[in-house]
Amino acid sequence: MRILFMGTPEYALFSLRALCDAGENIIGVVTQPDKPKGRGYELSPPPVKIFAAARGIPVYQPETLRGGAFDAELKELAPELIVVVAYGKILPQTVLDFPQYGCINVHGSLLPEYRGAAPMQRAIIDGKTETGVTTMQMAAGLDTGDMLVTVKVPIGENDNFEDMHDRLGEAGAAALTETIARLRAGRLVAIPQDDSKATYAAKIEKADCLLDFSKPAKALHDRIRGLSPFPLAFTRTPDGKMLKVPESRVGREMAPADAKPGTVLALSDRITVACGDQTTLELTRVLPEGKGRMSAADYIRGRRLSVGDMLG
């Protein structure tokens, strides 16, 4: 089949690489335009573009697909199937309807749960012990298309977004190759989603990153994991400076009954903080404002925090 691939970040590379390794006929890659990065704001190509260019695959970077902006290229490429993995733009109906076999999307959740922009992060933040990937036949709605192949992936109690990103990327690649194998063999079965069970995984905003120590330690630990290594959960030290938290553990000791949430209870090789329901959270790695990432022990040695201080 003539396959056109649409994707942008590292997550999409797992699927694109799997298609190439399987010898599929990738006729082109559509990805987002280069974006300025770093202090010099130099234009930086997306990971999918770098990979495709190295493989000699034609790359297209339209500003938009709307209003027929990509129709001429689409007719020239004449794809029989479009595969979409974290492309980052909404496909208009003219694109969805073009290929003979439609558009197949690799989504990072067990649909219909976590439709939307941040399914992996939200599953971790919500304390789920299992997530997965679903390939689906794309439709006009937001991740509402019929499900094709599902692969489940467990979430460990200390797994963070980076851990799950790579596992789900690999699972997505496996689900995609299985989907195409079934399509080619005429065994692909489309299962409609149960909309009554749908949940939405909204884009991560700055407000999602603020740690509220009135909540139980487990909820805070899950939030920290879901936002690590980027954009990172944060609190504020008594001097008002931001303290980001890449890594934590749920404490085994209970907080004193009179300890207010956010109180620093102990400083050793970690920062122990009182949380809601008398639970405790241990901050094991931190990113102080204006500094690099460091162990909590190194931060403590800098005498930036004392027992009894309030965070938040």
CSV table of C-alpha atoms in Angstrom, one decimal:
chain,number,residue,atom,x,y,z
A,1,MET,CA,0.0,0.0,0.0
A,2,ARG,CA,1.0,3.6,-0.6
A,3,ILE,CA,1.2,4.9,3.0
A,4,LEU,CA,1.4,8.6,3.9
A,5,PHE,CA,2.6,9.2,7.5
A,6,MET,CA,1.6,12.2,9.6
A,7,GLY,CA,3.4,12.8,12.9
A,8,THR,CA,5.7,15.2,14.7
A,9,PRO,CA,7.3,14.3,18.1
A,10,GLU,CA,9.5,11.5,19.4
A,11,TYR,CA,6.4,9.4,20.2
A,12,ALA,CA,5.5,9.2,16.5
A,13,LEU,CA,9.0,7.9,15.7
A,14,PHE,CA,8.2,4.5,17.2
A,15,SER,CA,5.5,3.9,14.7
A,16,LEU,CA,7.3,5.4,11.7
A,17,ARG,CA,10.4,3.4,12.4
A,18,ALA,CA,8.4,0.2,12.7
A,19,LEU,CA,6.7,0.8,9.4
A,20,CYS,CA,10.1,1.4,7.7
A,21,ASP,CA,11.6,-1.6,9.3
A,22,ALA,CA,8.6,-3.7,8.1
A,23,GLY,CA,9.4,-2.6,4.5
A,24,GLU,CA,6.1,-0.6,4.1
A,25,ASN,CA,5.9,1.8,1.2
A,26,ILE,CA,6.1,5.2,3.0
A,27,ILE,CA,5.5,7.7,0.1
A,28,GLY,CA,5.9,10.8,2.3
A,29,VAL,CA,5.8,12.3,5.8
A,30,VAL,CA,3.7,15.2,6.8
A,31,THR,CA,4.9,17.0,10.0
A,32,GLN,CA,4.6,20.3,11.7
A,33,PRO,CA,6.8,23.3,10.6
A,34,ASP,CA,10.2,23.8,12.2
A,35,LYS,CA,9.9,25.8,15.5
A,36,PRO,CA,12.4,28.1,17.2
A,37,LYS,CA,14.1,26.6,20.3
A,38,GLY,CA,16.7,27.5,22.8
A,39,ARG,CA,18.1,30.8,23.8
A,40,GLY,CA,19.0,31.8,20.3
A,41,TYR,CA,15.5,30.8,19.0
A,42,GLU,CA,17.1,28.9,16.1
A,43,LEU,CA,14.6,27.0,14.0
A,44,SER,CA,14.6,23.3,15.0
A,45,PRO,CA,13.1,20.5,12.9
A,46,PRO,CA,10.7,18.0,14.5
A,47,PRO,CA,12.1,14.5,15.2
A,48,VAL,CA,9.9,12.9,12.5
A,49,LYS,CA,11.4,15.3,9.9
A,50,ILE,CA,15.0,14.4,10.9
A,51,PHE,CA,14.3,10.7,10.7
A,52,ALA,CA,12.4,10.9,7.4
A,53,ALA,CA,15.1,13.0,5.8
A,54,ALA,CA,17.8,10.5,6.9
A,55,ARG,CA,15.8,7.7,5.2
A,56,GLY,CA,15.2,9.7,2.0
A,57,ILE,CA,11.5,10.0,2.6
A,58,PRO,CA,9.9,13.2,1.1
A,59,VAL,CA,8.9,15.6,3.9
A,60,TYR,CA,6.0,18.1,3.8
A,61,GLN,CA,5.4,20.8,6.4
A,62,PRO,CA,2.2,22.7,5.6
A,63,GLU,CA,1.1,25.4,8.0
A,64,THR,CA,-2.4,24.1,7.7
A,65,LEU,CA,-4.4,21.3,6.0
A,66,ARG,CA,-7.6,23.4,6.1
A,67,GLY,CA,-9.3,25.0,3.1
A,68,GLY,CA,-7.7,22.7,0.6
A,69,ALA,CA,-4.2,23.9,1.4
A,70,PHE,CA,-2.7,20.4,1.0
A,71,ASP,CA,-5.1,19.0,-1.6
A,72,ALA,CA,-2.7,19.4,-4.6
A,73,GLU,CA,0.1,17.4,-2.7
A,74,LEU,CA,-2.4,14.8,-1.6
A,75,LYS,CA,-3.6,14.2,-5.2
A,76,GLU,CA,0.0,13.9,-6.4
A,77,LEU,CA,1.0,11.5,-3.6
A,78,ALA,CA,-2.2,9.5,-4.0
A,79,PRO,CA,-1.9,7.6,-0.7
A,80,GLU,CA,-4.1,4.5,-0.2
A,81,LEU,CA,-3.7,4.8,3.6
A,82,ILE,CA,-2.8,7.7,5.9
A,83,VAL,CA,-1.3,6.8,9.3
A,84,VAL,CA,-1.5,9.6,11.9
A,85,VAL,CA,0.5,9.5,15.2
A,86,ALA,CA,0.7,12.7,17.3
A,87,TYR,CA,0.6,15.0,14.3
A,88,GLY,CA,-0.8,17.9,16.3
A,89,LYS,CA,-3.2,19.3,13.8
A,90,ILE,CA,-6.9,18.5,13.1
A,91,LEU,CA,-7.4,16.7,9.7
A,92,PRO,CA,-10.3,18.2,7.6
A,93,GLN,CA,-12.9,15.9,6.2
A,94,THR,CA,-11.4,16.2,2.7
A,95,VAL,CA,-8.2,14.6,4.0
A,96,LEU,CA,-10.0,12.0,6.1
A,97,ASP,CA,-12.0,10.9,3.0
A,98,PHE,CA,-9.2,10.8,0.5
A,99,PRO,CA,-7.4,7.4,1.0
A,100,GLN,CA,-9.0,4.2,-0.1
A,101,TYR,CA,-8.5,2.7,3.4
A,102,GLY,CA,-9.1,5.9,5.3
A,103,CYS,CA,-6.9,7.4,8.0
A,104,ILE,CA,-5.7,5.2,11.0
A,105,ASN,CA,-4.6,6.9,14.2
A,106,VAL,CA,-2.4,5.5,17.0
A,107,HIS,CA,-3.8,7.0,20.2
A,108,GLY,CA,-2.1,6.7,23.6
A,109,SER,CA,-5.0,5.4,25.7
A,110,LEU,CA,-7.5,2.6,26.0
A,111,LEU,CA,-10.3,4.3,24.2
A,112,PRO,CA,-12.9,5.6,24.9
A,113,GLU,CA,-11.0,6.6,28.0
A,114,TYR,CA,-8.7,9.7,27.7
A,115,ARG,CA,-9.7,11.1,24.4
A,116,GLY,CA,-7.8,14.3,23.7
A,117,ALA,CA,-4.3,15.9,23.9
A,118,ALA,CA,-2.6,14.4,27.0
A,119,PRO,CA,-3.8,10.8,27.5
A,120,MET,CA,-0.5,9.4,28.9
A,121,GLN,CA,0.0,12.2,31.5
A,122,ARG,CA,-3.6,12.2,32.6
A,123,ALA,CA,-3.7,8.4,33.2
A,124,ILE,CA,-0.6,8.7,35.5
A,125,ILE,CA,-2.0,11.8,37.3
A,126,ASP,CA,-5.2,10.0,37.9
A,127,GLY,CA,-3.4,7.1,39.6
A,128,LYS,CA,-4.3,4.5,37.0
A,129,THR,CA,-2.5,1.2,37.2
A,130,GLU,CA,-3.1,0.3,33.5
A,131,THR,CA,-3.3,2.2,30.3
A,132,GLY,CA,-2.5,1.3,26.7
A,133,VAL,CA,-2.8,2.3,23.0
A,134,THR,CA,-5.6,2.0,20.6
A,135,THR,CA,-5.5,2.2,16.8
A,136,MET,CA,-8.7,3.7,15.4
A,137,GLN,CA,-10.3,4.6,12.1
A,138,MET,CA,-10.3,8.4,12.2
A,139,ALA,CA,-13.6,10.2,12.1
A,140,ALA,CA,-14.6,13.9,12.3
A,141,GLY,CA,-14.9,13.9,16.1
A,142,LEU,CA,-12.1,14.2,18.6
A,143,ASP,CA,-10.8,10.6,19.0
A,144,THR,CA,-14.3,9.2,18.4
A,145,GLY,CA,-13.5,6.8,15.5
A,146,ASP,CA,-14.1,3.0,15.6
A,147,MET,CA,-11.4,1.0,17.5
A,148,LEU,CA,-9.2,-1.4,15.6
A,149,VAL,CA,-6.5,-2.9,17.7
A,150,THR,CA,-5.9,-2.3,21.5
A,151,VAL,CA,-2.7,-3.1,23.5
A,152,LYS,CA,-2.7,-2.8,27.3
A,153,VAL,CA,0.3,-1.5,29.2
A,154,PRO,CA,0.7,-1.6,33.0
A,155,ILE,CA,1.7,1.5,35.0
A,156,GLY,CA,4.1,0.9,37.9
A,157,GLU,CA,3.6,2.9,41.2
A,158,ASN,CA,6.7,5.0,40.5
A,159,ASP,CA,6.6,5.1,36.6
A,160,ASN,CA,6.7,8.6,35.3
A,161,PHE,CA,5.6,10.2,31.9
A,162,GLU,CA,9.0,9.5,30.4
A,163,ASP,CA,8.8,5.8,31.3
A,164,MET,CA,5.3,5.4,29.9
A,165,HIS,CA,6.0,7.5,26.8
A,166,ASP,CA,8.6,5.0,25.6
A,167,ARG,CA,6.6,1.9,26.5
A,168,LEU,CA,3.4,3.3,24.9
A,169,GLY,CA,5.4,4.3,21.9
A,170,GLU,CA,6.6,0.7,21.5
A,171,ALA,CA,3.1,-0.6,22.1
A,172,GLY,CA,1.7,1.8,19.6
A,173,ALA,CA,4.1,0.6,16.9
A,174,ALA,CA,3.2,-3.0,17.6
A,175,ALA,CA,-0.6,-2.2,17.5
A,176,LEU,CA,-0.1,-0.3,14.2
A,177,THR,CA,1.8,-3.1,12.4
A,178,GLU,CA,-0.8,-5.6,13.6
A,179,THR,CA,-3.6,-3.3,12.3
A,180,ILE,CA,-2.0,-3.1,8.9
A,181,ALA,CA,-1.4,-6.8,8.8
A,182,ARG,CA,-5.1,-7.4,9.6
A,183,LEU,CA,-6.1,-4.8,7.0
A,184,ARG,CA,-4.0,-6.5,4.3
A,185,ALA,CA,-5.4,-9.9,5.2
A,186,GLY,CA,-9.0,-8.7,5.3
A,187,ARG,CA,-9.4,-9.5,9.0
A,188,LEU,CA,-9.6,-6.0,10.4
A,189,VAL,CA,-12.7,-5.5,12.5
A,190,ALA,CA,-13.9,-2.0,13.5
A,191,ILE,CA,-15.5,-1.7,16.9
A,192,PRO,CA,-17.6,1.4,17.7
A,193,GLN,CA,-16.7,3.3,20.9
A,194,ASP,CA,-19.1,3.4,23.8
A,195,ASP,CA,-19.5,7.2,24.1
A,196,SER,CA,-21.1,6.8,27.6
A,197,LYS,CA,-17.7,5.6,28.9
A,198,ALA,CA,-15.6,8.4,27.3
A,199,THR,CA,-13.4,10.6,29.3
A,200,TYR,CA,-11.3,13.6,28.1
A,201,ALA,CA,-7.6,14.2,28.6
A,202,ALA,CA,-7.2,17.9,28.4
A,203,LYS,CA,-3.9,19.6,27.5
A,204,ILE,CA,-1.6,20.1,30.4
A,205,GLU,CA,-1.7,23.7,31.7
A,206,LYS,CA,0.4,25.5,34.3
A,207,ALA,CA,-2.4,25.2,36.8
A,208,ASP,CA,-2.1,21.4,36.6
A,209,CYS,CA,1.5,21.7,37.7
A,210,LEU,CA,0.9,23.4,41.1
A,211,LEU,CA,1.2,21.0,44.1
A,212,ASP,CA,-1.6,21.3,46.6
A,213,PHE,CA,-0.4,19.8,49.8
A,214,SER,CA,-3.9,19.6,51.3
A,215,LYS,CA,-4.3,16.5,49.0
A,216,PRO,CA,-3.1,13.0,50.0
A,217,ALA,CA,0.5,12.2,49.3
A,218,LYS,CA,-0.5,9.5,46.7
A,219,ALA,CA,-2.4,12.1,44.6
A,220,LEU,CA,0.6,14.4,44.8
A,221,HIS,CA,3.1,11.7,43.9
A,222,ASP,CA,0.9,10.7,40.9
A,223,ARG,CA,0.8,14.3,39.7
A,224,ILE,CA,4.6,14.6,40.0
A,225,ARG,CA,5.1,11.4,38.0
A,226,GLY,CA,2.6,12.4,35.3
A,227,LEU,CA,4.4,15.7,34.8
A,228,SER,CA,8.0,14.4,34.9
A,229,PRO,CA,10.4,15.1,33.1
A,230,PHE,CA,8.4,17.9,31.5
A,231,PRO,CA,6.8,20.4,32.3
A,232,LEU,CA,7.3,19.3,36.0
A,233,ALA,CA,5.1,19.8,39.1
A,234,PHE,CA,6.1,22.7,41.3
A,235,THR,CA,5.7,24.4,44.7
A,236,ARG,CA,7.1,27.5,46.3
A,237,THR,CA,9.6,27.9,49.1
A,238,PRO,CA,9.1,30.3,52.0
A,239,ASP,CA,11.0,33.1,50.0
A,240,GLY,CA,8.5,32.8,47.2
A,241,LYS,CA,10.8,31.0,44.7
A,242,MET,CA,9.6,28.2,42.5
A,243,LEU,CA,10.8,24.7,43.4
A,244,LYS,CA,10.1,22.1,40.7
A,245,VAL,CA,9.9,18.4,41.7
A,246,PRO,CA,11.0,15.8,39.1
A,247,GLU,CA,10.8,12.8,41.5
A,248,SER,CA,9.1,11.8,44.8
A,249,ARG,CA,8.0,8.9,46.9
A,250,VAL,CA,5.0,8.4,49.2
A,251,GLY,CA,6.2,8.5,52.8
A,252,ARG,CA,5.8,5.5,55.1
A,253,GLU,CA,5.4,7.6,58.2
A,254,MET,CA,2.3,9.5,59.1
A,255,ALA,CA,2.4,13.3,59.8
A,256,PRO,CA,1.7,14.6,63.3
A,257,ALA,CA,-2.0,15.4,63.8
A,258,ASP,CA,-1.2,19.1,64.3
A,259,ALA,CA,1.1,19.4,61.2
A,260,LYS,CA,-0.4,21.7,58.6
A,261,PRO,CA,-0.2,20.5,55.0
A,262,GLY,CA,3.0,21.8,53.3
A,263,THR,CA,5.0,21.7,56.5
A,264,VAL,CA,8.6,20.4,56.1
A,265,LEU,CA,8.8,17.6,58.7
A,266,ALA,CA,12.3,16.2,58.1
A,267,LEU,CA,15.4,16.8,56.0
A,268,SER,CA,17.8,13.9,55.3
A,269,ASP,CA,18.6,12.6,51.9
A,270,ARG,CA,15.0,13.8,51.0
A,271,ILE,CA,12.5,16.4,52.0
A,272,THR,CA,9.6,15.1,53.9
A,273,VAL,CA,6.4,17.2,53.7
A,274,ALA,CA,3.1,16.9,55.5
A,275,CYS,CA,0.1,16.3,53.2
A,276,GLY,CA,-3.6,15.8,53.5
A,277,ASP,CA,-5.1,13.0,55.7
A,278,GLN,CA,-1.8,13.0,57.7
A,279,THR,CA,0.1,11.4,54.9
A,280,THR,CA,3.6,12.4,54.0
A,281,LEU,CA,5.4,13.0,50.7
A,282,GLU,CA,9.2,12.6,50.2
A,283,LEU,CA,10.7,14.8,47.6
A,284,THR,CA,13.8,13.0,46.3
A,285,ARG,CA,14.9,15.2,43.4
A,286,VAL,CA,14.3,18.9,42.9
A,287,LEU,CA,14.9,21.7,40.4
A,288,PRO,CA,15.3,25.0,42.2
A,289,GLU,CA,14.6,28.3,40.5
A,290,GLY,CA,17.6,29.4,38.4
A,291,LYS,CA,19.5,26.1,39.1
A,292,GLY,CA,19.8,22.7,37.5
A,293,ARG,CA,18.2,19.5,38.6
A,294,MET,CA,19.7,18.0,41.8
A,295,SER,CA,19.2,15.4,44.5
A,296,ALA,CA,17.2,16.6,47.5
A,297,ALA,CA,20.3,15.9,49.6
A,298,ASP,CA,22.4,18.4,47.6
A,299,TYR,CA,19.6,20.9,47.8
A,300,ILE,CA,19.4,20.4,51.6
A,301,ARG,CA,23.2,20.8,51.9
A,302,GLY,CA,22.8,24.3,50.4
A,303,ARG,CA,20.8,25.2,53.6
A,304,ARG,CA,17.9,26.5,51.5
A,305,LEU,CA,15.2,24.9,53.7
A,306,SER,CA,14.6,24.2,57.4
A,307,VAL,CA,12.4,21.8,59.3
A,308,GLY,CA,9.1,23.7,60.1
A,309,ASP,CA,9.2,25.7,56.9
A,310,MET,CA,6.0,25.8,54.8
A,311,LEU,CA,5.9,24.9,51.1
A,312,GLY,CA,3.2,26.1,48.8
